[in-house]
Amino acid sequence: MEQGLVELTLNGTIVRAKDGQSIVEAARDNGIYIPTLCDYKSLPPAGTCRMCMVKVGNRIISGCTTPVANGMVVESESPELSDLRKGIIEMLFVEGNHMCPSCEKSGDCELQALAYRYRMDVPRFPFSFTNRSIDASLPHLILEHNRCIQCLRCVRGVKARGGQDIFGFTDRGREIRITVDTTHPESMSDEVARKAEAICPVGALIRKGPHYTTPVGQRRFDLTPIGTDVEKGGEDA
Ligand code: SF4
Ligand code: FES
């Protein structure tokens, strides 16, 4: 075995992975898509959404926070895992207000794209019809708290040029709210608004300005359903 590599069994096939990679990263490098929501590119994993759950032995664990190990046996696809993931998607839909036809992020929303992938029809849980405030007080950004799935990608990934935090949060659980440090001058910038909109997997952070400009049929996930680019050997969605 080459130094720095480990060998594991993934869905019945022996594959190689870089030592220290997460199961999600190793699977991606081997053309296997494990769905994620809170995990994002090179950000440290947060492990908040549980979309990436996989089975290792008899245990179901999150694939984004678990590093690969030599001899590990991982199952990332099964009817059981699919139903668990679908259940999480349904919970996220009923916990917020995700009215896709009127959402600016429709077609570019990872939650919506996963709902299509897992064939969500009617959620098995009752809708909570949240009535949180919508904050449009910033010059370039709208915070639609009813659509926030608490993935904390904005908190971890959008920083000022000097590395300072722009986004934070208050409270916990269902009461958690994303906050913006308005004392930092960059929080008011269009650049931060663009970054925030891009990193948010749903339509909770929306830049003020034109929307609905890409015709239906040509939006990101119309063209490449979520996960299919990994399965075809391309870049992650
Ligand atoms: S605002 Fe968006 S990126 Fe930030 S925690 Fe909520 S869903 Fe995640
Ligand atoms: S993607 Fe792994 S816990 Fe969210």
PDB file of C-alpha atoms and ligand atoms in Angstrom:
ATOM      1  CA  MET A   1       0.000   0.000   0.000  1.00  0.00           C
ATOM      2  CA  GLU A   2       1.346   3.422  -0.970  1.00  0.00           C
ATOM      3  CA  GLN A   3       2.154   5.685   1.898  1.00  0.00           C
ATOM      4  CA  GLY A   4      -0.679   8.059   2.752  1.00  0.00           C
ATOM      5  CA  LEU A   5      -3.355   5.794   1.286  1.00  0.00           C
ATOM      6  CA  VAL A   6      -5.841   3.473   2.963  1.00  0.00           C
ATOM      7  CA  GLU A   7      -7.987   0.718   1.523  1.00  0.00           C
ATOM      8  CA  LEU A   8     -11.626   0.346   2.446  1.00  0.00           C
ATOM      9  CA  THR A   9     -14.701  -1.428   1.143  1.00  0.00           C
ATOM     10  CA  LEU A  10     -17.328   0.910  -0.208  1.00  0.00           C
ATOM     11  CA  ASN A  11     -20.637  -0.616  -1.254  1.00  0.00           C
ATOM     12  CA  GLY A  12     -18.932  -3.977  -1.713  1.00  0.00           C
ATOM     13  CA  THR A  13     -16.001  -2.683  -3.768  1.00  0.00           C
ATOM     14  CA  ILE A  14     -12.474  -2.257  -2.468  1.00  0.00           C
ATOM     15  CA  VAL A  15     -11.330   1.330  -3.067  1.00  0.00           C
ATOM     16  CA  ARG A  16      -8.379   3.484  -2.099  1.00  0.00           C
ATOM     17  CA  ALA A  17      -8.596   6.788  -0.292  1.00  0.00           C
ATOM     18  CA  LYS A  18      -6.234   9.373   1.123  1.00  0.00           C
ATOM     19  CA  ASP A  19      -5.500   8.898   4.780  1.00  0.00           C
ATOM     20  CA  GLY A  20      -7.340  11.599   6.715  1.00  0.00           C
ATOM     21  CA  GLN A  21     -10.110  12.061   4.144  1.00  0.00           C
ATOM     22  CA  SER A  22     -13.690  11.849   5.304  1.00  0.00           C
ATOM     23  CA  ILE A  23     -15.885   9.028   4.036  1.00  0.00           C
ATOM     24  CA  VAL A  24     -17.800  11.595   1.943  1.00  0.00           C
ATOM     25  CA  GLU A  25     -14.593  12.858   0.303  1.00  0.00           C
ATOM     26  CA  ALA A  26     -13.271   9.361  -0.317  1.00  0.00           C
ATOM     27  CA  ALA A  27     -16.557   8.286  -1.861  1.00  0.00           C
ATOM     28  CA  ARG A  28     -16.595  11.373  -4.099  1.00  0.00           C
ATOM     29  CA  ASP A  29     -13.086  10.644  -5.319  1.00  0.00           C
ATOM     30  CA  ASN A  30     -14.272   7.173  -6.230  1.00  0.00           C
ATOM     31  CA  GLY A  31     -17.313   8.428  -8.158  1.00  0.00           C
ATOM     32  CA  ILE A  32     -19.840   7.688  -5.429  1.00  0.00           C
ATOM     33  CA  TYR A  33     -22.119  10.504  -4.337  1.00  0.00           C
ATOM     34  CA  ILE A  34     -23.087  10.694  -0.681  1.00  0.00           C
ATOM     35  CA  PRO A  35     -25.589  13.520  -0.240  1.00  0.00           C
ATOM     36  CA  THR A  36     -24.614  16.413   2.016  1.00  0.00           C
ATOM     37  CA  LEU A  37     -26.145  19.692   3.074  1.00  0.00           C
ATOM     38  CA  CYS A  38     -24.050  21.194   5.854  1.00  0.00           C
ATOM     39  CA  ASP A  39     -20.747  19.906   4.456  1.00  0.00           C
ATOM     40  CA  TYR A  40     -19.212  22.351   1.999  1.00  0.00           C
ATOM     41  CA  LYS A  41     -16.023  22.056  -0.020  1.00  0.00           C
ATOM     42  CA  SER A  42     -12.960  22.687   2.172  1.00  0.00           C
ATOM     43  CA  LEU A  43     -14.800  24.006   5.233  1.00  0.00           C
ATOM     44  CA  PRO A  44     -14.298  22.020   8.426  1.00  0.00           C
ATOM     45  CA  PRO A  45     -17.314  19.695   8.795  1.00  0.00           C
ATOM     46  CA  ALA A  46     -20.096  20.779  11.123  1.00  0.00           C
ATOM     47  CA  GLY A  47     -22.078  17.528  11.246  1.00  0.00           C
ATOM     48  CA  THR A  48     -25.378  19.338  11.738  1.00  0.00           C
ATOM     49  CA  CYS A  49     -27.710  17.881   9.075  1.00  0.00           C
ATOM     50  CA  ARG A  50     -27.058  14.103   9.041  1.00  0.00           C
ATOM     51  CA  MET A  51     -27.833  13.849   5.305  1.00  0.00           C
ATOM     52  CA  CYS A  52     -24.515  12.076   4.775  1.00  0.00           C
ATOM     53  CA  MET A  53     -25.268   9.144   7.024  1.00  0.00           C
ATOM     54  CA  VAL A  54     -23.665   5.849   6.070  1.00  0.00           C
ATOM     55  CA  LYS A  55     -23.494   2.425   7.667  1.00  0.00           C
ATOM     56  CA  VAL A  56     -20.171   1.239   9.078  1.00  0.00           C
ATOM     57  CA  GLY A  57     -20.603  -2.210  10.584  1.00  0.00           C
ATOM     58  CA  ASN A  58     -23.940  -2.007  12.351  1.00  0.00           C
ATOM     59  CA  ARG A  59     -23.645   1.675  13.151  1.00  0.00           C
ATOM     60  CA  ILE A  60     -25.139   4.559  11.225  1.00  0.00           C
ATOM     61  CA  ILE A  61     -22.768   7.509  11.366  1.00  0.00           C
ATOM     62  CA  SER A  62     -22.198  10.771   9.522  1.00  0.00           C
ATOM     63  CA  GLY A  63     -19.851  10.366   6.574  1.00  0.00           C
ATOM     64  CA  CYS A  64     -18.644  13.973   6.553  1.00  0.00           C
ATOM     65  CA  THR A  65     -17.235  13.866  10.082  1.00  0.00           C
ATOM     66  CA  THR A  66     -15.820  10.335  10.006  1.00  0.00           C
ATOM     67  CA  PRO A  67     -12.347   9.787   8.548  1.00  0.00           C
ATOM     68  CA  VAL A  68     -11.632   6.711   6.459  1.00  0.00           C
ATOM     69  CA  ALA A  69      -9.585   3.906   8.002  1.00  0.00           C
ATOM     70  CA  ASN A  70      -7.799   0.916   6.599  1.00  0.00           C
ATOM     71  CA  GLY A  71     -10.125  -2.102   6.342  1.00  0.00           C
ATOM     72  CA  MET A  72     -13.274  -0.054   7.012  1.00  0.00           C
ATOM     73  CA  VAL A  73     -16.467  -1.460   5.482  1.00  0.00           C
ATOM     74  CA  VAL A  74     -18.874   1.279   4.441  1.00  0.00           C
ATOM     75  CA  GLU A  75     -22.325   1.077   2.962  1.00  0.00           C
ATOM     76  CA  SER A  76     -23.567   4.362   1.527  1.00  0.00           C
ATOM     77  CA  GLU A  77     -26.626   3.193  -0.387  1.00  0.00           C
ATOM     78  CA  SER A  78     -29.466   0.976   0.820  1.00  0.00           C
ATOM     79  CA  PRO A  79     -33.250   1.263   1.088  1.00  0.00           C
ATOM     80  CA  GLU A  80     -32.804   1.911   4.835  1.00  0.00           C
ATOM     81  CA  LEU A  81     -30.352   4.803   4.296  1.00  0.00           C
ATOM     82  CA  SER A  82     -32.474   6.252   1.491  1.00  0.00           C
ATOM     83  CA  ASP A  83     -35.528   6.297   3.713  1.00  0.00           C
ATOM     84  CA  LEU A  84     -33.615   7.903   6.570  1.00  0.00           C
ATOM     85  CA  ARG A  85     -32.293  10.598   4.231  1.00  0.00           C
ATOM     86  CA  LYS A  86     -35.728  11.138   2.756  1.00  0.00           C
ATOM     87  CA  GLY A  87     -37.061  11.528   6.306  1.00  0.00           C
ATOM     88  CA  ILE A  88     -34.507  14.265   7.020  1.00  0.00           C
ATOM     89  CA  ILE A  89     -35.444  16.074   3.811  1.00  0.00           C
ATOM     90  CA  GLU A  90     -39.110  15.883   4.758  1.00  0.00           C
ATOM     91  CA  MET A  91     -38.363  17.194   8.267  1.00  0.00           C
ATOM     92  CA  LEU A  92     -36.445  20.137   6.837  1.00  0.00           C
ATOM     93  CA  PHE A  93     -39.308  20.926   4.476  1.00  0.00           C
ATOM     94  CA  VAL A  94     -41.967  20.915   7.206  1.00  0.00           C
ATOM     95  CA  GLU A  95     -39.785  22.738   9.720  1.00  0.00           C
ATOM     96  CA  GLY A  96     -39.404  25.789   7.454  1.00  0.00           C
ATOM     97  CA  ASN A  97     -41.391  27.469   4.735  1.00  0.00           C
ATOM     98  CA  HIS A  98     -39.995  26.107   1.488  1.00  0.00           C
ATOM     99  CA  MET A  99     -42.425  27.284  -1.170  1.00  0.00           C
ATOM    100  CA  CYS A 100     -40.316  26.296  -4.161  1.00  0.00           C
ATOM    101  CA  PRO A 101     -42.355  27.899  -6.963  1.00  0.00           C
ATOM    102  CA  SER A 102     -41.938  31.346  -5.404  1.00  0.00           C
ATOM    103  CA  CYS A 103     -38.392  30.936  -4.051  1.00  0.00           C
ATOM    104  CA  GLU A 104     -35.583  32.817  -5.781  1.00  0.00           C
ATOM    105  CA  LYS A 105     -33.293  29.808  -5.285  1.00  0.00           C
ATOM    106  CA  SER A 106     -35.576  27.327  -7.043  1.00  0.00           C
ATOM    107  CA  GLY A 107     -33.577  25.185  -9.439  1.00  0.00           C
ATOM    108  CA  ASP A 108     -30.379  26.116  -7.611  1.00  0.00           C
ATOM    109  CA  CYS A 109     -31.463  24.868  -4.159  1.00  0.00           C
ATOM    110  CA  GLU A 110     -29.748  21.809  -2.729  1.00  0.00           C
ATOM    111  CA  LEU A 111     -32.671  20.900  -0.476  1.00  0.00           C
ATOM    112  CA  GLN A 112     -35.095  20.999  -3.412  1.00  0.00           C
ATOM    113  CA  ALA A 113     -32.651  19.022  -5.562  1.00  0.00           C
ATOM    114  CA  LEU A 114     -32.318  16.346  -2.862  1.00  0.00           C
ATOM    115  CA  ALA A 115     -36.095  16.177  -2.534  1.00  0.00           C
ATOM    116  CA  TYR A 116     -36.225  15.359  -6.246  1.00  0.00           C
ATOM    117  CA  ARG A 117     -33.388  12.836  -5.954  1.00  0.00           C
ATOM    118  CA  TYR A 118     -35.119  11.027  -3.084  1.00  0.00           C
ATOM    119  CA  ARG A 119     -38.525  11.393  -4.733  1.00  0.00           C
ATOM    120  CA  MET A 120     -40.164  13.289  -1.899  1.00  0.00           C
ATOM    121  CA  ASP A 121     -43.844  13.660  -2.559  1.00  0.00           C
ATOM    122  CA  VAL A 122     -45.864  14.650   0.505  1.00  0.00           C
ATOM    123  CA  PRO A 123     -43.852  14.868   3.751  1.00  0.00           C
ATOM    124  CA  ARG A 124     -44.935  12.321   6.361  1.00  0.00           C
ATOM    125  CA  PHE A 125     -44.782  15.006   9.081  1.00  0.00           C
ATOM    126  CA  PRO A 126     -47.138  17.953   9.675  1.00  0.00           C
ATOM    127  CA  PHE A 127     -46.009  21.370   8.441  1.00  0.00           C
ATOM    128  CA  SER A 128     -45.107  23.797  11.199  1.00  0.00           C
ATOM    129  CA  PHE A 129     -45.810  26.931   9.101  1.00  0.00           C
ATOM    130  CA  THR A 130     -43.110  28.970  10.747  1.00  0.00           C
ATOM    131  CA  ASN A 131     -43.640  32.671  11.071  1.00  0.00           C
ATOM    132  CA  ARG A 132     -40.147  33.998  11.660  1.00  0.00           C
ATOM    133  CA  SER A 133     -39.154  37.500  10.730  1.00  0.00           C
ATOM    134  CA  ILE A 134     -37.647  38.347   7.353  1.00  0.00           C
ATOM    135  CA  ASP A 135     -34.779  40.797   7.722  1.00  0.00           C
ATOM    136  CA  ALA A 136     -34.386  43.096   4.722  1.00  0.00           C
ATOM    137  CA  SER A 137     -32.555  45.832   6.610  1.00  0.00           C
ATOM    138  CA  LEU A 138     -29.111  45.215   5.074  1.00  0.00           C
ATOM    139  CA  PRO A 139     -28.378  47.146   1.861  1.00  0.00           C
ATOM    140  CA  HIS A 140     -27.619  44.086  -0.295  1.00  0.00           C
ATOM    141  CA  LEU A 141     -28.889  40.999   1.506  1.00  0.00           C
ATOM    142  CA  ILE A 142     -32.198  39.579   2.707  1.00  0.00           C
ATOM    143  CA  LEU A 143     -32.259  37.053   5.554  1.00  0.00           C
ATOM    144  CA  GLU A 144     -35.295  34.806   5.106  1.00  0.00           C
ATOM    145  CA  HIS A 145     -35.186  32.963   8.418  1.00  0.00           C
ATOM    146  CA  ASN A 146     -38.155  30.773   7.476  1.00  0.00           C
ATOM    147  CA  ARG A 147     -35.971  29.019   4.901  1.00  0.00           C
ATOM    148  CA  CYS A 148     -32.856  28.554   7.035  1.00  0.00           C
ATOM    149  CA  ILE A 149     -31.909  24.906   7.599  1.00  0.00           C
ATOM    150  CA  GLN A 150     -29.266  25.754  10.225  1.00  0.00           C
ATOM    151  CA  CYS A 151     -26.378  24.278   8.278  1.00  0.00           C
ATOM    152  CA  LEU A 152     -24.029  27.087   9.434  1.00  0.00           C
ATOM    153  CA  ARG A 153     -22.278  27.201   6.059  1.00  0.00           C
ATOM    154  CA  CYS A 154     -22.567  31.008   6.092  1.00  0.00           C
ATOM    155  CA  VAL A 155     -21.079  31.209   9.582  1.00  0.00           C
ATOM    156  CA  ARG A 156     -18.150  28.969   8.694  1.00  0.00           C
ATOM    157  CA  GLY A 157     -17.549  30.082   5.125  1.00  0.00           C
ATOM    158  CA  VAL A 158     -18.225  33.810   4.718  1.00  0.00           C
ATOM    159  CA  LYS A 159     -15.501  35.835   6.372  1.00  0.00           C
ATOM    160  CA  ALA A 160     -14.240  39.388   6.084  1.00  0.00           C
ATOM    161  CA  ARG A 161     -10.998  39.930   4.158  1.00  0.00           C
ATOM    162  CA  GLY A 162      -9.128  39.971   7.464  1.00  0.00           C
ATOM    163  CA  GLY A 163     -10.678  36.619   8.435  1.00  0.00           C
ATOM    164  CA  GLN A 164     -13.175  38.046  10.925  1.00  0.00           C
ATOM    165  CA  ASP A 165     -16.642  36.510  11.265  1.00  0.00           C
ATOM    166  CA  ILE A 166     -19.512  38.243   9.483  1.00  0.00           C
ATOM    167  CA  PHE A 167     -22.239  35.729  10.280  1.00  0.00           C
ATOM    168  CA  GLY A 168     -23.034  34.240  13.649  1.00  0.00           C
ATOM    169  CA  PHE A 169     -26.068  32.759  15.361  1.00  0.00           C
ATOM    170  CA  THR A 170     -28.169  33.168  18.468  1.00  0.00           C
ATOM    171  CA  ASP A 171     -30.034  30.514  20.452  1.00  0.00           C
ATOM    172  CA  ARG A 172     -30.093  26.797  19.622  1.00  0.00           C
ATOM    173  CA  GLY A 173     -32.265  24.118  18.068  1.00  0.00           C
ATOM    174  CA  ARG A 174     -35.490  25.334  16.460  1.00  0.00           C
ATOM    175  CA  GLU A 175     -34.922  28.802  17.902  1.00  0.00           C
ATOM    176  CA  ILE A 176     -31.526  29.250  16.259  1.00  0.00           C
ATOM    177  CA  ARG A 177     -31.266  32.445  14.198  1.00  0.00           C
ATOM    178  CA  ILE A 178     -28.498  33.535  11.874  1.00  0.00           C
ATOM    179  CA  THR A 179     -27.158  36.965  12.738  1.00  0.00           C
ATOM    180  CA  VAL A 180     -24.952  39.445  10.884  1.00  0.00           C
ATOM    181  CA  ASP A 181     -22.297  41.531  12.581  1.00  0.00           C
ATOM    182  CA  THR A 182     -23.462  44.876  11.252  1.00  0.00           C
ATOM    183  CA  THR A 183     -20.644  46.663  13.085  1.00  0.00           C
ATOM    184  CA  HIS A 184     -18.227  45.185  10.539  1.00  0.00           C
ATOM    185  CA  PRO A 185     -18.179  47.456   7.456  1.00  0.00           C
ATOM    186  CA  GLU A 186     -17.836  44.506   5.043  1.00  0.00           C
ATOM    187  CA  SER A 187     -21.167  43.093   6.265  1.00  0.00           C
ATOM    188  CA  MET A 188     -22.824  45.845   4.239  1.00  0.00           C
ATOM    189  CA  SER A 189     -21.015  45.026   1.012  1.00  0.00           C
ATOM    190  CA  ASP A 190     -22.418  43.493  -2.150  1.00  0.00           C
ATOM    191  CA  GLU A 191     -19.406  41.149  -2.214  1.00  0.00           C
ATOM    192  CA  VAL A 192     -20.428  39.564   1.087  1.00  0.00           C
ATOM    193  CA  ALA A 193     -24.036  39.344  -0.097  1.00  0.00           C
ATOM    194  CA  ARG A 194     -22.916  37.478  -3.234  1.00  0.00           C
ATOM    195  CA  LYS A 195     -20.769  35.070  -1.233  1.00  0.00           C
ATOM    196  CA  ALA A 196     -23.576  34.463   1.258  1.00  0.00           C
ATOM    197  CA  GLU A 197     -26.138  33.739  -1.450  1.00  0.00           C
ATOM    198  CA  ALA A 198     -23.727  31.345  -3.151  1.00  0.00           C
ATOM    199  CA  ILE A 199     -22.796  29.404  -0.025  1.00  0.00           C
ATOM    200  CA  CYS A 200     -26.335  29.059   1.346  1.00  0.00           C
ATOM    201  CA  PRO A 201     -27.752  25.735   0.114  1.00  0.00           C
ATOM    202  CA  VAL A 202     -31.320  27.071   0.219  1.00  0.00           C
ATOM    203  CA  GLY A 203     -32.995  30.436  -0.299  1.00  0.00           C
ATOM    204  CA  ALA A 204     -32.355  31.813   3.185  1.00  0.00           C
ATOM    205  CA  LEU A 205     -29.722  34.339   2.119  1.00  0.00           C
ATOM    206  CA  ILE A 206     -30.859  36.228  -0.934  1.00  0.00           C
ATOM    207  CA  ARG A 207     -28.955  39.078  -2.530  1.00  0.00           C
ATOM    208  CA  LYS A 208     -31.084  42.070  -3.377  1.00  0.00           C
ATOM    209  CA  GLY A 209     -31.294  42.521  -7.136  1.00  0.00           C
ATOM    210  CA  PRO A 210     -32.549  40.639 -10.175  1.00  0.00           C
ATOM    211  CA  HIS A 211     -33.722  37.047  -9.725  1.00  0.00           C
ATOM    212  CA  TYR A 212     -35.597  34.474 -11.795  1.00  0.00           C
ATOM    213  CA  THR A 213     -33.309  35.365 -14.685  1.00  0.00           C
ATOM    214  CA  THR A 214     -32.405  31.786 -15.647  1.00  0.00           C
ATOM    215  CA  PRO A 215     -35.258  30.083 -17.501  1.00  0.00           C
ATOM    216  CA  VAL A 216     -36.745  26.906 -16.047  1.00  0.00           C
ATOM    217  CA  GLY A 217     -34.976  24.035 -17.744  1.00  0.00           C
ATOM    218  CA  GLN A 218     -31.598  25.791 -17.693  1.00  0.00           C
ATOM    219  CA  ARG A 219     -31.080  26.247 -13.939  1.00  0.00           C
ATOM    220  CA  ARG A 220     -28.199  24.455 -12.189  1.00  0.00           C
ATOM    221  CA  PHE A 221     -30.072  21.356 -11.070  1.00  0.00           C
ATOM    222  CA  ASP A 222     -32.328  21.260 -14.142  1.00  0.00           C
ATOM    223  CA  LEU A 223     -29.242  20.550 -16.196  1.00  0.00           C
ATOM    224  CA  THR A 224     -27.331  18.344 -13.748  1.00  0.00           C
ATOM    225  CA  PRO A 225     -29.450  16.758 -11.019  1.00  0.00           C
ATOM    226  CA  ILE A 226     -27.645  16.832  -7.690  1.00  0.00           C
ATOM    227  CA  GLY A 227     -24.981  14.157  -7.357  1.00  0.00           C
ATOM    228  CA  THR A 228     -24.926  13.135 -10.986  1.00  0.00           C
ATOM    229  CA  ASP A 229     -21.756  15.088 -11.755  1.00  0.00           C
ATOM    230  CA  VAL A 230     -19.927  13.153  -9.018  1.00  0.00           C
ATOM    231  CA  GLU A 231     -21.315   9.912 -10.377  1.00  0.00           C
ATOM    232  CA  LYS A 232     -20.120  10.897 -13.844  1.00  0.00           C
ATOM    233  CA  GLY A 233     -16.672  11.722 -12.465  1.00  0.00           C
ATOM    234  CA  GLY A 234     -16.889  15.531 -12.474  1.00  0.00           C
ATOM    235  CA  GLU A 235     -16.723  18.237  -9.820  1.00  0.00           C
ATOM    236  CA  ASP A 236     -19.025  18.054  -6.841  1.00  0.00           C
ATOM    237  CA  ALA A 237     -22.290  19.930  -7.086  1.00  0.00           C
TER     238      ALA A 237
HETATM  239  S1  SF4 B   1     -28.665  31.102   6.267  1.00  0.00           S
HETATM  240 FE1  SF4 B   1     -28.273  29.511   4.710  1.00  0.00          FE
HETATM  241  S2  SF4 B   1     -26.080  29.032   4.928  1.00  0.00           S
HETATM  242 FE2  SF4 B   1     -26.700  30.136   6.782  1.00  0.00          FE
HETATM  243  S3  SF4 B   1     -27.267  28.537   8.249  1.00  0.00           S
HETATM  244 FE3  SF4 B   1     -29.163  29.141   7.221  1.00  0.00          FE
HETATM  245  S4  SF4 B   1     -29.353  27.721   5.499  1.00  0.00           S
HETATM  246 FE4  SF4 B   1     -27.250  27.568   6.213  1.00  0.00          FE
HETATM  247  S1  FES B   2     -23.342  16.690   5.481  1.00  0.00           S
HETATM  248 FE1  FES B   2     -22.634  15.397   7.045  1.00  0.00          FE
HETATM  249  S2  FES B   2     -23.810  15.974   8.756  1.00  0.00           S
HETATM  250 FE2  FES B   2     -24.411  17.391   7.221  1.00  0.00          FE
END
